Coordinates of C-alpha atoms in Angstrom, one line a residue:
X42 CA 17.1 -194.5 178.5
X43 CA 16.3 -193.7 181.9
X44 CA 12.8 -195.6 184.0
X45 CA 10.1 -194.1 185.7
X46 CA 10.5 -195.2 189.3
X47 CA 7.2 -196.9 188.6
X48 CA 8.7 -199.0 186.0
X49 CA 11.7 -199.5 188.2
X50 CA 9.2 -200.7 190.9
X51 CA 6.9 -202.7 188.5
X52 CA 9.9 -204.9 188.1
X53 CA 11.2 -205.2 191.3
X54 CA 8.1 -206.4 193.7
X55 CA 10.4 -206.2 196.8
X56 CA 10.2 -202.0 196.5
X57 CA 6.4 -201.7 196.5
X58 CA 4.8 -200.4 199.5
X59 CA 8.5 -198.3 200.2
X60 CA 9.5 -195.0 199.0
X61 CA 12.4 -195.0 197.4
X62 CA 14.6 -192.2 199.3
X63 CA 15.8 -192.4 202.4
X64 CA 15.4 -189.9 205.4
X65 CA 16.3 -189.6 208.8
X66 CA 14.4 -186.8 209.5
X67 CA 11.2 -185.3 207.9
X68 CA 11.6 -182.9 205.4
X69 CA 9.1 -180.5 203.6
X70 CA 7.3 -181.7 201.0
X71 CA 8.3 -181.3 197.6
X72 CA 5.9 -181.7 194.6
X73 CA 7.3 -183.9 192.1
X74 CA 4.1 -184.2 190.2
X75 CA 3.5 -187.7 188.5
X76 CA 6.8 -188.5 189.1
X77 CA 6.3 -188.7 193.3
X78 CA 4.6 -191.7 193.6
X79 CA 4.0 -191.8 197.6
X80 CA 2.5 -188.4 198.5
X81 CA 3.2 -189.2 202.5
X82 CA 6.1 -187.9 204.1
X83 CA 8.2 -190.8 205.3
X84 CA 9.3 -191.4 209.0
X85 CA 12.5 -191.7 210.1
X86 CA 13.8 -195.8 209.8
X87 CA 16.4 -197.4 211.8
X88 CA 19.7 -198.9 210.7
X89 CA 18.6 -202.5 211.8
X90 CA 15.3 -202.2 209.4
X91 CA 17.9 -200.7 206.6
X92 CA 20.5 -203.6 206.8
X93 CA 17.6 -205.9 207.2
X94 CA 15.3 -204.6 203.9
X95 CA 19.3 -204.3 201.8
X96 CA 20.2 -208.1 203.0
X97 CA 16.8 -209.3 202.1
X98 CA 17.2 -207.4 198.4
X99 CA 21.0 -208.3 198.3
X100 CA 19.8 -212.3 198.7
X101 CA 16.7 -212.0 196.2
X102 CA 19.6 -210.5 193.8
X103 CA 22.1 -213.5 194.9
X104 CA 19.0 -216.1 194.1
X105 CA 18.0 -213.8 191.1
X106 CA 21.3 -214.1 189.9
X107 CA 21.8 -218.0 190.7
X108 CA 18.2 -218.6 188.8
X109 CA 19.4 -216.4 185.9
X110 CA 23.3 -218.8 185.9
X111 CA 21.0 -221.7 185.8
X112 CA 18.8 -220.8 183.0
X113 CA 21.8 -219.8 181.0
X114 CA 23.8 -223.0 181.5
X115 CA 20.6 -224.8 180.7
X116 CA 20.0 -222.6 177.7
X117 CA 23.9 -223.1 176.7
X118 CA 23.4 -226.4 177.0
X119 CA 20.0 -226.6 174.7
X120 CA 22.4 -224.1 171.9
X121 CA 25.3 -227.2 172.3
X122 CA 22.5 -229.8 171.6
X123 CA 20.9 -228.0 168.5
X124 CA 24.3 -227.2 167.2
X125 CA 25.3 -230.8 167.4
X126 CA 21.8 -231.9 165.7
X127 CA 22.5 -229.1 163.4
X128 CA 26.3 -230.0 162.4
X129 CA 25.4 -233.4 161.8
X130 CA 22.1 -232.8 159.5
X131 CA 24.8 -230.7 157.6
X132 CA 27.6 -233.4 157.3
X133 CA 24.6 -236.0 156.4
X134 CA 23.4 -233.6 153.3
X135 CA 26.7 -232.9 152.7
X136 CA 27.2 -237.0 152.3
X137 CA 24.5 -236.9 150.4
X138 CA 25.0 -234.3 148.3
X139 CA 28.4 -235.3 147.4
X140 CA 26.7 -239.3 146.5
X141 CA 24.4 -237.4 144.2
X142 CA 27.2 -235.3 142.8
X143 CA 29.2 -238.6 142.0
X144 CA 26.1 -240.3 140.7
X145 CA 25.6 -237.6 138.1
X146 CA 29.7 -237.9 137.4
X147 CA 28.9 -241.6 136.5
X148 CA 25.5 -240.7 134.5
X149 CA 27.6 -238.0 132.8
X150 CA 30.4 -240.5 131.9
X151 CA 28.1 -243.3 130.7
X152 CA 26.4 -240.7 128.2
X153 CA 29.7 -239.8 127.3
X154 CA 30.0 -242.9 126.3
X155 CA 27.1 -243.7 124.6
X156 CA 27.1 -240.5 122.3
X157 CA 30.7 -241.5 122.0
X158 CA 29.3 -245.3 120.6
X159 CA 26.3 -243.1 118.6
X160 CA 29.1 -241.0 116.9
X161 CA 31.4 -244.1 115.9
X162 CA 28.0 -245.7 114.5
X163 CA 27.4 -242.7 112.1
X164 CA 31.1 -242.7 111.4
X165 CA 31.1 -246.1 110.0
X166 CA 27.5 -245.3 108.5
X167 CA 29.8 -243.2 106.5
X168 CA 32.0 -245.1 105.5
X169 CA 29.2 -247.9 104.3
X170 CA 27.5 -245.1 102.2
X171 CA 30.8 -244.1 100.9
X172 CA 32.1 -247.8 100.3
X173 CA 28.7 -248.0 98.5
X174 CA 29.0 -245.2 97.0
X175 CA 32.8 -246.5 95.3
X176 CA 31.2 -249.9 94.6
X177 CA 28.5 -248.5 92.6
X178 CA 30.2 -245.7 90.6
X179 CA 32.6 -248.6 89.9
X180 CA 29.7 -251.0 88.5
X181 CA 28.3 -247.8 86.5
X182 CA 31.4 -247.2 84.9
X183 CA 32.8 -251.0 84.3
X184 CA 29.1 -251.2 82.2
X185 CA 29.9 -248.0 80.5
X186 CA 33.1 -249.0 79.5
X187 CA 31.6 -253.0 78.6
X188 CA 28.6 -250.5 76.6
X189 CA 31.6 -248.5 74.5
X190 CA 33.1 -251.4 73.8
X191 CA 30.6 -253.1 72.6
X192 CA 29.7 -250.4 70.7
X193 CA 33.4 -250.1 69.3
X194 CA 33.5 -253.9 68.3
X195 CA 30.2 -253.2 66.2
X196 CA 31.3 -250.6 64.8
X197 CA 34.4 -251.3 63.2
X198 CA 33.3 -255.2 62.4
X199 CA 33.2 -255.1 58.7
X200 CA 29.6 -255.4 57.0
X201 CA 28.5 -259.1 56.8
X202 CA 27.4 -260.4 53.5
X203 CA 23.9 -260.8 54.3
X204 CA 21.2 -262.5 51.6
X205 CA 19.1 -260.6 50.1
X206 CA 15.9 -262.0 48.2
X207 CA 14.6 -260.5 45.9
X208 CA 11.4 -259.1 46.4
X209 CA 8.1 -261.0 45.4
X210 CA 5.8 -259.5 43.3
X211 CA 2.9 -258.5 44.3
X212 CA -0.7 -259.3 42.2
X213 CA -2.2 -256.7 41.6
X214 CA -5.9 -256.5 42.7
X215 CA -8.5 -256.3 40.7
X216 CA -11.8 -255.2 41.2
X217 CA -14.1 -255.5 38.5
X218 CA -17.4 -253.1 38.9
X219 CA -20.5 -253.8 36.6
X220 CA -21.1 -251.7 33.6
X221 CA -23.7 -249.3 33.8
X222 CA -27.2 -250.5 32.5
X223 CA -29.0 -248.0 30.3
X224 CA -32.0 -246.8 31.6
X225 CA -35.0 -248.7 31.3
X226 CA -32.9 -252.5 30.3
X227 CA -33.0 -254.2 33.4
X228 CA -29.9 -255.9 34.8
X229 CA -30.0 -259.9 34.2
X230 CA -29.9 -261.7 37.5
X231 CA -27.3 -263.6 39.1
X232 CA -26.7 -266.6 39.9

């Protein structure tokens, strides 16, 4: 991308107030239109003035340049520092990461464990019910089978001679009803 030599002499200071070609003799003038800054013909300049302006911009480069080493050592130096910093705030989240990753491997085992404990509980929850289970069926049949039996005995004992009494009799009730008066007797009274 090429400058504008005002550009080029906006950042260098030491060019202002200089053209920026050289003559030793004065030649017509050209137009150049905005690109001609200086609209003077320049005079002739000696060799003295030359070597004098080119050591004075060859030592503001030198000190540029010595500024700019400066600034970058002190700016390599500031990366180094924050790289550091930065390296060990890694390896410390890294330490901590890896604490909490063992943590949870320890959290993770002792729930293991206790569903492991949970599960043998239900297991021998099981094997109450089912023991129960046995003992009961057992006690249903042993009185099922004591029931038949029992049944069995009575049924095959032979008839006992039982007593038999004979029946009383009964007296019959009697209910004696007055006889019907004629009309017009009237009924004696009693007493």
């Amino acid at each position: 991308m090429a400058k504008s030599p005002e550009e080029i002499r906006q950042k260098f200071d030491i060019f202002m107030g200089h053209s920026e070609t050289i003559r030793s003799e004065p030649t017509p003038e050209i137009d150049l239109g905005p690109q001609q800054p200086h609209h003077e013909v320049m005079t002739s300049i000696t060799r003295e003035e030359l070597d004098a302006k080119l050591d004075a911009v060859r030592s503001d480069g030198r000190a540029t340049a010595a500024e700019m080493k400066g600034q970058m050592s002190d700016l390599r130096a500031d990366v180094a520092a924050q790289t550091n910093h930065l390296e060990a705030q890694f390896h410390q989240l890294r330490a901590d990461i890896t604490a909490l990753v063992g943590g949870v491997g320890q959290s993770v085992a002792r729930i293991e464990g206790r569903i492991d404990g949970v599960e043998g509980k239900i297991d021998g929850l099981k094997s109450s019910i089912s023991m129960l289970q046995f003992i009961v069926g057992a006690a249903l049949a042993a009185a099922a089978v004591w029931v038949g039996y029992q049944q069995l005995r009575i049924a095959q004992a032979p008839p006992a001679a039982t007593q038999t009494t004979a029946p009383v009799p009964v007296q019959p009730i009697v209910i004696q009803v007055p006889a019907p008066v004629p009309s017009g007797q009237t009924q004696p009274a009693q007493k």
